[in-house]
XYZ file of N, CA and C in Angstrom:
786
model
N -10.353 83.656 -29.070
C -9.108 83.132 -28.492
C -7.953 83.427 -29.433
N -6.925 84.085 -28.943
C -5.813 84.437 -29.828
C -4.857 83.263 -29.899
N -4.480 82.891 -31.118
C -3.549 81.783 -31.310
C -2.125 82.290 -31.185
N -1.335 81.589 -30.364
C 0.078 81.955 -30.338
C 0.743 81.303 -31.542
N 1.926 81.784 -31.883
C 2.584 81.259 -33.087
C 3.078 79.834 -32.869
N 3.266 79.133 -33.973
C 3.796 77.767 -33.919
C 5.276 77.815 -33.574
N 5.674 76.954 -32.644
C 7.086 76.890 -32.264
C 7.601 75.477 -32.435
N 8.919 75.380 -32.591
C 9.548 74.104 -32.935
C 10.618 73.794 -31.895
N 10.478 72.639 -31.234
C 11.373 72.300 -30.125
C 12.142 71.017 -30.454
N 13.440 71.071 -30.194
C 14.311 69.897 -30.372
C 14.704 69.382 -28.993
N 14.578 68.066 -28.796
C 14.958 67.437 -27.531
C 16.132 66.486 -27.755
N 17.104 66.509 -26.852
C 18.141 65.474 -26.831
C 17.797 64.550 -25.666
N 17.643 63.266 -25.983
C 17.019 62.333 -25.042
C 17.963 61.179 -24.725
N 18.074 60.852 -23.426
C 18.833 59.668 -22.998
C 17.852 58.726 -22.321
N 18.061 57.436 -22.515
C 17.180 56.486 -21.826
C 17.837 55.134 -21.621
N 17.357 54.480 -20.570
C 17.674 53.083 -20.311
C 16.511 52.307 -20.923
N 16.786 51.561 -21.980
C 15.712 50.921 -22.736
C 15.170 49.638 -22.140
N 15.728 49.205 -21.013
C 15.384 47.892 -20.447
C 13.876 47.681 -20.283
N 13.181 48.670 -19.752
C 11.761 48.504 -19.413
C 10.812 48.839 -20.560
N 11.373 49.164 -21.739
C 10.527 49.686 -22.813
C 10.554 48.798 -24.054
N 9.443 48.857 -24.802
C 9.348 48.093 -26.054
C 9.883 48.938 -27.211
N 11.038 49.560 -26.982
C 11.663 50.344 -28.048
C 11.184 51.784 -28.066
N 11.653 52.509 -29.074
C 11.321 53.931 -29.226
C 9.876 54.106 -29.654
N 9.466 53.373 -30.683
C 8.244 53.702 -31.409
C 6.978 53.378 -30.640
N 6.066 54.345 -30.638
C 4.813 54.233 -29.895
C 4.046 52.976 -30.311
N 3.517 52.239 -29.329
C 2.719 51.035 -29.575
C 1.539 51.039 -28.617
N 0.456 50.481 -29.075
C -0.735 50.402 -28.227
C -0.466 49.501 -27.017
N -0.785 49.985 -25.847
C -0.735 49.189 -24.607
C 0.638 48.639 -24.251
N 1.710 49.246 -24.791
C 3.056 48.828 -24.400
C 3.869 50.077 -24.104
N 4.677 50.031 -23.029
C 5.471 51.222 -22.714
C 6.596 51.417 -23.746
N 6.631 52.595 -24.345
C 7.697 52.939 -25.291
C 8.226 54.330 -24.944
N 9.429 54.624 -25.431
C 10.031 55.932 -25.132
C 9.189 57.051 -25.746
N 8.894 56.915 -27.026
C 8.103 57.931 -27.733
C 6.735 58.104 -27.069
N 6.116 56.987 -26.705
C 4.801 57.030 -26.067
C 4.801 57.776 -24.743
N 5.828 57.499 -23.912
C 5.921 58.177 -22.601
C 6.083 59.687 -22.780
N 6.969 60.083 -23.714
C 7.242 61.523 -23.888
C 6.009 62.227 -24.459
N 5.372 61.596 -25.451
C 4.180 62.208 -26.054
C 3.080 62.399 -25.013
N 2.888 61.403 -24.151
C 1.783 61.542 -23.194
C 2.043 62.702 -22.237
N 3.303 62.926 -21.861
C 3.609 64.082 -21.000
C 3.443 65.393 -21.776
N 3.919 65.428 -23.024
C 3.788 66.655 -23.831
C 2.318 67.026 -24.035
N 1.468 66.029 -24.207
C 0.043 66.314 -24.401
C -0.582 66.854 -23.113
N -0.129 66.335 -21.981
C -0.600 66.870 -20.691
C -0.178 68.321 -20.513
N 1.072 68.604 -20.899
C 1.616 69.949 -20.676
C 1.001 70.993 -21.609
N 0.664 70.576 -22.828
C 0.231 71.558 -23.840
C -1.266 71.518 -24.123
N -1.930 70.417 -23.727
C -3.335 70.195 -24.119
C -3.485 70.205 -25.645
N -2.415 69.807 -26.341
C -2.462 69.736 -27.801
C -2.189 68.297 -28.234
N -2.589 67.995 -29.485
C -2.287 66.678 -30.046
C -0.868 66.742 -30.628
N 0.118 66.407 -29.796
C 1.527 66.555 -30.191
C 2.009 65.321 -30.955
N 2.774 65.561 -32.011
C 3.472 64.481 -32.706
C 4.967 64.656 -32.448
N 5.616 63.592 -32.025
C 7.048 63.651 -31.722
C 7.810 62.807 -32.747
N 8.714 63.444 -33.485
C 9.557 62.721 -34.450
C 10.864 62.331 -33.766
N 11.365 61.145 -34.096
C 12.646 60.704 -33.550
C 13.651 60.483 -34.661
N 14.930 60.632 -34.334
C 15.974 60.461 -35.344
C 16.159 59.001 -35.733
N 15.820 58.082 -34.823
C 15.989 56.659 -35.128
C 15.078 55.836 -34.247
N 14.709 54.668 -34.742
C 13.790 53.816 -33.972
C 14.565 52.722 -33.267
N 14.996 52.990 -32.067
C 15.722 51.948 -31.338
C 14.740 50.844 -30.943
N 15.233 49.605 -30.984
C 14.393 48.446 -30.686
C 14.236 48.238 -29.185
N 13.355 47.320 -28.815
C 13.132 46.973 -27.414
C 14.463 46.646 -26.738
N 14.689 47.257 -25.571
C 15.888 46.955 -24.791
C 17.128 47.743 -25.171
N 17.073 48.496 -26.260
C 18.234 49.288 -26.693
C 18.221 50.627 -25.956
N 19.404 51.120 -25.623
C 19.547 52.356 -24.841
C 19.944 53.536 -25.734
N 19.886 54.724 -25.164
C 20.368 55.901 -25.897
C 20.992 56.907 -24.945
N 22.053 57.548 -25.413
C 22.646 58.680 -24.712
C 22.282 59.973 -25.436
N 22.075 59.879 -26.745
C 21.855 61.090 -27.539
C 20.828 60.929 -28.638
N 19.694 60.296 -28.307
C 18.586 60.270 -29.268
C 18.086 61.710 -29.434
N 17.554 62.030 -30.610
C 17.028 63.374 -30.856
C 15.566 63.278 -31.252
N 14.748 64.131 -30.653
C 13.327 64.202 -30.985
C 12.947 65.638 -31.302
N 11.868 65.802 -32.053
C 11.396 67.166 -32.328
C 9.871 67.180 -32.384
N 9.304 68.310 -31.985
C 7.849 68.461 -32.046
C 7.527 69.940 -32.248
N 6.293 70.202 -32.686
C 5.855 71.596 -32.808
C 4.680 71.838 -31.882
N 4.578 73.051 -31.441
C 3.554 73.369 -30.438
C 3.191 74.853 -30.507
N 1.982 75.177 -30.041
C 1.612 76.583 -29.883
C 1.698 77.013 -28.421
N 2.208 76.114 -27.593
C 2.379 76.434 -26.180
C 3.387 77.576 -26.012
N 3.214 78.352 -24.953
C 4.159 79.448 -24.689
C 5.293 79.022 -23.753
N 5.300 77.755 -23.330
C 6.400 77.264 -22.488
C 7.730 77.397 -23.232
N 8.753 77.817 -22.523
C 10.076 77.897 -23.153
C 10.662 76.493 -23.275
N 11.710 76.353 -24.082
C 12.381 75.058 -24.225
C 12.851 74.560 -22.862
N 13.393 75.468 -22.038
C 13.881 75.085 -20.707
C 12.742 74.629 -19.803
N 11.596 75.293 -19.920
C 10.435 74.883 -19.125
C 9.941 73.501 -19.561
N 9.970 73.247 -20.856
C 9.623 71.902 -21.339
C 10.582 70.863 -20.751
N 11.869 71.182 -20.771
C 12.859 70.234 -20.239
C 12.589 69.937 -18.765
N 12.399 70.998 -17.990
C 12.164 70.821 -16.549
C 10.897 70.018 -16.289
N 9.808 70.367 -16.981
C 8.525 69.694 -16.753
C 8.588 68.223 -17.189
N 9.199 67.968 -18.334
C 9.328 66.579 -18.805
C 10.124 65.748 -17.801
N 11.247 66.281 -17.339
C 12.074 65.524 -16.402
C 11.403 65.354 -15.037
N 10.478 66.252 -14.708
C 9.757 66.123 -13.434
C 8.707 65.011 -13.510
N 8.160 64.774 -14.708
C 7.030 63.843 -14.838
C 7.441 62.487 -15.423
N 8.403 62.478 -16.329
C 8.827 61.215 -16.959
C 9.441 60.267 -15.936
N 9.418 58.949 -16.209
C 10.141 58.032 -15.320
C 11.640 58.363 -15.351
N 12.363 58.058 -14.284
C 13.784 58.433 -14.221
C 14.654 57.706 -15.250
N 14.068 56.688 -15.903
C 14.809 55.968 -16.947
C 14.809 56.707 -18.281
N 14.046 57.812 -18.363
C 14.061 58.668 -19.563
C 14.380 60.087 -19.113
N 15.445 60.661 -19.675
C 15.828 62.024 -19.312
C 15.956 62.892 -20.555
N 15.480 64.126 -20.440
C 15.693 65.125 -21.482
C 16.992 65.844 -21.125
N 18.047 65.577 -21.880
C 19.363 66.133 -21.569
C 19.464 67.584 -22.004
N 18.686 67.928 -23.038
C 18.744 69.281 -23.581
C 17.448 69.557 -24.327
N 16.998 70.797 -24.291
C 15.840 71.209 -25.097
C 16.177 72.565 -25.695
N 15.912 72.737 -26.971
C 16.172 74.045 -27.579
C 15.148 74.328 -28.658
N 14.920 75.615 -28.890
C 13.987 76.002 -29.933
C 14.727 76.031 -31.269
N 14.057 75.571 -32.320
C 14.681 75.545 -33.649
C 13.779 76.260 -34.639
N 14.239 76.341 -35.861
C 13.390 76.858 -36.942
C 12.490 75.753 -37.462
N 11.495 76.105 -38.284
C 10.509 75.139 -38.777
C 11.114 74.065 -39.691
N 12.289 74.336 -40.249
C 12.857 73.356 -41.188
C 13.500 72.172 -40.474
N 13.655 72.254 -39.142
C 14.288 71.143 -38.437
C 13.278 70.032 -38.156
N 13.665 68.794 -38.467
C 12.872 67.619 -38.108
C 13.868 66.537 -37.710
N 13.694 65.982 -36.510
C 14.673 65.020 -35.976
C 14.944 63.886 -36.960
N 13.908 63.521 -37.690
C 14.047 62.377 -38.591
C 14.843 62.734 -39.837
N 14.519 63.869 -40.442
C 15.107 64.189 -41.746
C 16.359 65.046 -41.638
N 16.615 65.651 -40.486
C 17.796 66.523 -40.350
C 19.026 65.771 -39.857
N 18.877 64.473 -39.594
C 20.019 63.671 -39.128
C 20.821 63.212 -40.339
N 22.128 63.440 -40.328
C 22.933 62.935 -41.452
C 23.881 61.826 -41.009
N 23.689 61.336 -39.792
C 24.496 60.210 -39.349
C 24.166 59.851 -37.911
N 24.571 58.632 -37.518
C 24.357 58.179 -36.139
C 25.557 57.364 -35.711
N 25.852 57.442 -34.419
C 26.898 56.597 -33.847
C 26.266 55.678 -32.804
N 26.569 54.385 -32.935
C 26.113 53.381 -31.968
C 27.337 52.722 -31.342
N 27.173 52.229 -30.125
C 28.221 51.369 -29.582
C 27.584 50.112 -28.997
N 28.379 49.032 -29.016
C 27.926 47.762 -28.454
C 29.001 47.275 -27.499
N 28.601 46.958 -26.269
C 29.563 46.607 -25.215
C 29.550 45.108 -24.921
N 30.722 44.503 -24.969
C 30.887 43.074 -24.672
C 31.733 42.960 -23.407
N 31.160 42.404 -22.361
C 31.882 42.288 -21.085
C 32.683 40.997 -21.068
N 34.010 41.113 -20.849
C 34.925 39.987 -20.986
C 35.274 39.313 -19.659
N 34.997 39.976 -18.542
C 35.352 39.407 -17.235
C 34.494 38.197 -16.887
N 34.930 37.470 -15.869
C 34.216 36.249 -15.450
C 32.815 36.541 -14.933
N 32.690 37.603 -14.140
C 31.421 37.920 -13.486
C 31.024 39.352 -13.845
N 29.802 39.504 -14.316
C 29.329 40.852 -14.664
C 28.886 41.573 -13.391
N 29.438 42.754 -13.105
C 28.937 43.520 -11.952
C 27.440 43.820 -12.138
N 26.653 43.706 -11.074
C 25.202 43.871 -11.215
C 24.786 45.217 -11.794
N 25.601 46.248 -11.577
C 25.250 47.570 -12.122
C 25.446 47.649 -13.625
N 26.113 46.661 -14.200
C 26.404 46.703 -15.636
C 25.544 45.762 -16.468
N 24.874 44.812 -15.831
C 24.300 43.725 -16.627
C 23.241 44.166 -17.623
N 22.631 45.329 -17.399
C 21.614 45.814 -18.343
C 22.226 46.441 -19.596
N 23.561 46.635 -19.595
C 24.177 47.432 -20.673
C 25.253 46.694 -21.451
N 25.464 45.418 -21.150
C 26.548 44.676 -21.805
C 26.077 43.278 -22.195
N 26.756 42.699 -23.173
C 26.629 41.272 -23.452
C 27.786 40.592 -22.730
N 27.490 39.546 -21.964
C 28.563 38.845 -21.254
C 29.149 37.775 -22.172
N 30.442 37.894 -22.479
C 31.115 36.870 -23.284
C 32.520 36.662 -22.720
N 32.653 35.771 -21.708
C 33.932 35.605 -21.024
C 34.865 34.580 -21.694
N 34.496 34.100 -22.887
C 35.241 33.014 -23.538
C 36.336 33.568 -24.460
N 37.304 32.719 -24.861
C 38.407 33.205 -25.700
C 37.922 33.774 -27.034
N 38.563 34.857 -27.465
C 38.270 35.477 -28.763
C 39.578 35.898 -29.416
N 39.655 35.728 -30.718
C 40.797 36.233 -31.481
C 40.504 37.690 -31.841
N 40.941 38.596 -30.961
C 40.585 40.008 -31.132
C 41.256 40.632 -32.350
N 42.450 40.167 -32.692
C 43.146 40.702 -33.879
C 42.333 40.390 -35.137
N 41.817 39.167 -35.228
C 40.996 38.795 -36.389
C 39.713 39.633 -36.425
N 39.138 39.880 -35.247
C 37.910 40.684 -35.176
C 38.167 42.112 -35.628
N 39.301 42.685 -35.193
C 39.632 44.063 -35.586
C 39.845 44.164 -37.094
N 40.452 43.130 -37.667
C 40.636 43.117 -39.112
C 39.279 43.050 -39.818
N 38.376 42.235 -39.279
C 37.040 42.089 -39.879
C 36.254 43.399 -39.807
N 36.445 44.140 -38.720
C 35.724 45.413 -38.533
C 35.966 46.360 -39.710
N 37.207 46.426 -40.176
C 37.557 47.379 -41.245
C 36.787 47.075 -42.527
N 36.370 45.825 -42.685
C 35.701 45.427 -43.925
C 34.248 45.892 -44.002
N 33.722 46.385 -42.888
C 32.357 46.912 -42.905
C 32.307 48.377 -43.334
N 33.453 49.051 -43.311
C 33.493 50.480 -43.641
C 33.278 50.671 -45.138
N 32.538 51.725 -45.490
C 32.266 52.018 -46.899
C 30.810 51.744 -47.241
N 30.505 51.775 -48.529
C 29.137 51.532 -49.001
C 28.996 50.060 -49.362
N 28.026 49.392 -48.748
C 27.805 47.964 -49.018
C 26.311 47.673 -49.014
N 25.942 46.560 -49.629
C 24.586 46.039 -49.496
C 24.565 45.193 -48.219
N 23.813 45.646 -47.222
C 23.821 45.004 -45.909
C 22.691 43.988 -45.731
N 22.175 43.442 -46.844
C 21.082 42.448 -46.749
C 21.417 41.298 -45.805
N 22.675 40.857 -45.786
C 23.068 39.737 -44.928
C 23.135 40.137 -43.454
N 23.043 41.442 -43.192
C 23.238 41.944 -41.823
C 22.033 42.749 -41.350
N 20.836 42.306 -41.711
C 19.647 43.056 -41.306
C 18.526 42.099 -40.987
N 17.514 42.597 -40.308
C 16.324 41.803 -40.029
C 15.602 41.525 -41.338
N 14.672 40.592 -41.276
C 13.935 40.228 -42.480
C 13.093 41.392 -43.001
N 12.709 42.305 -42.112
C 11.859 43.408 -42.572
C 12.622 44.705 -42.546
N 12.463 45.451 -43.605
C 12.867 46.847 -43.784
C 13.882 47.443 -42.847
N 13.626 48.643 -42.430
C 14.634 49.384 -41.697
C 13.962 50.425 -40.823
N 14.780 51.106 -40.015
C 14.222 52.160 -39.162
C 13.713 53.323 -40.008
N 14.196 53.447 -41.238
C 13.692 54.508 -42.127
C 12.738 53.897 -43.147
N 11.692 53.203 -42.659
C 10.938 52.348 -43.571
C 10.255 53.110 -44.689
N 9.919 54.392 -44.488
C 9.241 55.046 -45.610
C 10.204 55.880 -46.453
N 11.496 55.692 -46.219
C 12.463 56.178 -47.198
C 12.668 55.054 -48.197
N 13.780 55.086 -48.899
C 13.956 54.054 -49.933
C 14.091 52.676 -49.310
N 13.771 51.676 -50.069
C 13.820 50.288 -49.620
C 15.203 49.676 -49.849
N 16.133 50.475 -50.332
C 17.459 49.954 -50.647
C 18.128 49.367 -49.406
N 18.856 48.290 -49.573
C 19.597 47.683 -48.472
C 21.033 48.201 -48.438
N 21.324 49.160 -49.290
C 22.667 49.738 -49.305
C 22.792 50.775 -48.197
N 23.883 50.703 -47.464
C 24.144 51.663 -46.395
C 25.617 52.035 -46.423
N 25.913 53.232 -45.915
C 27.314 53.642 -45.844
C 27.768 53.729 -44.396
N 28.859 53.021 -44.102
C 29.490 53.100 -42.783
C 30.713 54.002 -42.921
N 30.731 55.099 -42.148
C 31.841 56.058 -42.215
C 33.054 55.568 -41.436
N 32.800 54.971 -40.272
C 33.920 54.459 -39.471
C 33.405 53.365 -38.542
N 34.301 52.449 -38.175
C 33.957 51.371 -37.251
C 35.226 50.974 -36.518
N 35.096 50.678 -35.234
C 36.274 50.329 -34.433
C 35.875 49.332 -33.351
N 36.844 48.509 -32.967
C 36.664 47.585 -31.855
C 37.840 47.820 -30.923
N 37.550 48.234 -29.687
C 38.645 48.592 -28.776
C 38.269 48.229 -27.349
N 39.270 47.966 -26.507
C 38.965 47.681 -25.102
C 38.483 48.945 -24.390
N 37.649 48.766 -23.377
C 37.230 49.895 -22.545
C 38.424 50.347 -21.709
N 38.286 51.495 -21.070
C 39.393 52.062 -20.281
C 39.905 51.089 -19.224
N 38.989 50.351 -18.574
C 39.418 49.411 -17.528
C 39.824 48.046 -18.090
N 39.710 47.883 -19.405
C 40.126 46.637 -20.037
C 39.153 45.487 -19.872
N 38.035 45.720 -19.174
C 37.084 44.638 -18.903
C 36.117 44.398 -20.070
N 36.005 45.388 -20.945
C 35.033 45.273 -22.034
C 35.707 45.419 -23.388
N 35.076 44.832 -24.400
C 35.395 45.122 -25.789
C 34.245 45.967 -26.302
N 34.542 47.122 -26.866
C 33.479 48.020 -27.307
C 33.554 48.211 -28.819
N 32.451 47.878 -29.492
C 32.344 48.097 -30.936
C 31.629 49.423 -31.138
N 32.257 50.347 -31.872
C 31.664 51.660 -32.138
C 31.540 51.826 -33.646
N 30.367 52.255 -34.094
C 30.144 52.388 -35.543
C 29.395 53.685 -35.837
N 29.840 54.363 -36.894
C 29.240 55.643 -37.306
C 28.835 55.480 -38.767
N 27.549 55.691 -39.035
C 27.056 55.544 -40.409
C 25.958 56.537 -40.701
N 25.599 56.613 -41.960
C 24.537 57.549 -42.361
C 23.207 57.102 -41.749
N 22.848 55.824 -41.957
C 21.641 55.262 -41.355
C 21.829 53.754 -41.286
N 20.955 53.102 -40.534
C 21.142 51.680 -40.259
C 19.867 50.902 -40.510
N 20.010 49.695 -41.026
C 18.876 48.797 -41.170
C 18.537 48.206 -39.800
N 17.347 47.649 -39.700
C 16.934 47.054 -38.432
C 17.862 45.892 -38.054
N 18.316 45.856 -36.822
C 19.213 44.820 -36.270
C 20.608 44.819 -36.894
N 20.911 45.799 -37.735
C 22.173 45.767 -38.482
C 23.391 45.765 -37.561
N 23.415 46.639 -36.572
C 24.579 46.703 -35.681
C 24.699 45.400 -34.891
N 23.573 44.883 -34.424
C 23.598 43.659 -33.620
C 24.001 42.437 -34.455
N 23.654 42.433 -35.740
C 24.070 41.360 -36.658
C 25.571 41.459 -36.949
N 26.064 42.685 -37.115
C 27.498 42.869 -37.363
C 28.291 42.365 -36.159
N 27.834 42.718 -34.940
C 28.542 42.274 -33.729
C 28.513 40.743 -33.620
N 27.363 40.139 -33.925
C 27.268 38.680 -33.900
C 28.236 38.038 -34.885
N 28.402 38.676 -36.038
C 29.330 38.181 -37.061
C 30.769 38.353 -36.592
N 31.074 39.487 -35.958
C 32.425 39.705 -35.417
C 32.752 38.660 -34.346
N 31.761 38.322 -33.510
C 31.985 37.281 -32.500
C 32.268 35.933 -33.165
N 31.571 35.636 -34.265
C 31.844 34.404 -35.009
C 33.268 34.399 -35.579
N 33.743 35.580 -35.997
C 35.136 35.690 -36.459
C 36.079 35.435 -35.282
N 35.756 36.037 -34.127
C 36.585 35.860 -32.926
C 36.645 34.424 -32.438
N 35.557 33.680 -32.695
C 35.484 32.271 -32.298
C 36.090 31.338 -33.343
N 36.448 31.898 -34.526
C 37.002 31.064 -35.598
C 35.955 30.396 -36.468
N 34.683 30.742 -36.287
C 33.625 30.161 -37.125
C 33.589 30.819 -38.501
N 34.017 32.084 -38.555
C 34.127 32.814 -39.819
C 35.516 33.437 -39.864
N 35.976 33.792 -41.063
C 37.244 34.516 -41.177
C 36.949 35.917 -41.678
N 37.931 36.785 -41.529
C 37.763 38.164 -41.972
C 37.399 38.260 -43.469
N 38.051 37.499 -44.366
C 37.663 37.567 -45.786
C 36.227 37.098 -46.056
N 35.654 36.327 -45.126
C 34.261 35.883 -45.310
C 33.282 37.060 -45.351
N 33.692 38.201 -44.786
C 32.782 39.363 -44.749
C 32.383 39.761 -46.175
N 33.371 39.841 -47.088
C 33.076 40.193 -48.487
C 32.078 39.192 -49.076
N 32.279 37.914 -48.768
C 31.408 36.848 -49.281
C 29.981 37.041 -48.760
N 29.865 37.427 -47.483
C 28.537 37.641 -46.893
C 27.816 38.814 -47.557
N 28.565 39.886 -47.863
C 27.942 41.012 -48.584
C 27.376 40.519 -49.917
N 28.170 39.713 -50.624
C 27.766 39.235 -51.954
C 26.582 38.272 -51.880
N 26.538 37.454 -50.819
C 25.484 36.433 -50.693
C 24.098 37.032 -50.462
N 24.049 38.182 -49.777
C 22.768 38.820 -49.423
C 21.828 37.823 -48.746
N 22.379 37.065 -47.806
C 21.608 36.013 -47.125
C 21.870 36.105 -45.629
N 20.873 36.592 -44.884
C 21.107 36.848 -43.462
C 21.303 35.578 -42.650
N 20.925 34.397 -43.213
C 21.110 33.157 -42.452
C 22.587 32.741 -42.407
N 23.432 33.352 -43.249
C 24.840 32.961 -43.309
C 25.725 33.808 -42.384
N 25.215 34.965 -41.958
C 26.017 35.821 -41.070
C 25.849 35.347 -39.629
N 26.528 36.022 -38.710
C 26.462 35.625 -37.305
C 25.090 35.906 -36.708
N 24.871 35.449 -35.460
C 23.572 35.665 -34.810
C 23.349 37.144 -34.489
N 22.094 37.508 -34.266
C 21.764 38.851 -33.795
C 21.993 38.867 -32.284
N 22.979 39.628 -31.823
C 23.276 39.642 -30.386
C 22.159 40.365 -29.628
N 22.024 40.112 -28.312
C 20.927 40.709 -27.537
C 20.974 42.240 -27.517
N 19.791 42.828 -27.308
C 19.663 44.288 -27.422
C 20.349 45.052 -26.300
N 20.525 44.430 -25.120
C 20.951 45.247 -23.972
C 22.352 45.835 -24.120
N 23.190 45.249 -24.989
C 24.550 45.784 -25.153
C 24.623 46.995 -26.053
N 23.498 47.352 -26.700
C 23.514 48.395 -27.739
C 23.031 49.749 -27.213
N 23.776 50.790 -27.542
C 23.400 52.160 -27.167
C 23.542 53.079 -28.371
N 22.502 53.889 -28.628
C 22.620 54.964 -29.617
C 23.356 56.110 -28.920
N 24.595 56.332 -29.318
C 25.443 57.294 -28.615
C 25.126 58.720 -29.036
N 24.981 58.922 -30.346
C 24.845 60.294 -30.837
C 24.153 60.317 -32.187
N 23.395 61.389 -32.415
C 22.829 61.663 -33.731
C 23.566 62.878 -34.278
N 24.065 62.753 -35.491
C 24.808 63.858 -36.109
C 23.831 64.647 -36.982
N 23.713 65.938 -36.682
C 22.687 66.767 -37.323
C 23.303 67.787 -38.265
N 22.514 68.112 -39.302
C 22.891 69.248 -40.142
C 22.774 70.498 -39.267
N 23.723 71.385 -39.419
C 23.753 72.554 -38.521
C 22.739 73.633 -38.935
N 22.162 73.513 -40.119
C 21.309 74.577 -40.653
C 20.043 74.804 -39.827
N 19.719 73.886 -38.890
C 18.432 73.998 -38.210
C 18.386 75.135 -37.197
N 19.566 75.616 -36.778
C 19.551 76.594 -35.686
C 18.780 77.861 -36.052
N 18.193 78.462 -35.057
C 17.396 79.679 -35.304
C 18.262 80.826 -35.788
C-alpha cells in the first residue's frame, strides 16, 4: 500500500455553543472538538487529532475559532469543508478550510484573540437573540464602565479575574499575567446592546466573563473605576464581580502569525 504524503489542514470554525459542553472533547458529552473529530475520522479512516486555538467553555459561541489537523487523506481542503458541513450539525460550520505547511498549529500559531460580550439593554429580549446576550435592562453608569474598561489594558496579573483553575493554555506557563492589547465598551448599531470587545494575547479561564461582571458592578455603583487597580493587587477572585453567564460570550477572531502559509 503506497502512503500518500502528510498534509496539514487549517479550519476556520463558527458555532453556536448553546447545545455543547464547550470546545474540548469529553467522554459522553457533545463538544465542538468531539463532533468535528468524529466526522474527520469517518472521512479519513485515520486517528485524527484536532488542535484548537482556544478552549471555549460550555455555552460560549465562536465566529472565528481556528482548528488544525494532519492527514494522509487525498481530499482537498475544499472537499473537507464541503463534507464536514454536510455531516456536522448546522450549529457548527466550517467557514474556511485551507492547506498549510507543517509548522502551522492552531494552538501555537495564534498570537492573539478577540472576544466580545453582548449585554441586551431593552425591556424584552427578542427570542432570536436570547442565546447570544445577557439581559440587563436596569440602570447602569456607562461612563464609569467605559473608564473602568481602559484600566484592563496592558500587562496585569489577572488572578482576581479568573477561575480557580488554570487557563485555556494549561500546559503553557502557569503565570496569571496576561496582556490586553485593547478593550472597548460601545453600544450596538441599533443601540439596544452594550458590547464589550477585548483583544489580548491569551486569556485565563472565565477571564472575559469575570471582567464583564466587574464592569457591571462598576455600572451599578458597587465598585468604582479606581477599584480595578486594587483588584489586580489583591489577586483575590472573590473580590471582583460575578462571572457573567456564558451565552453572551463569542470568540470573534483568532489572530495568527502569517508565516504558516504554504
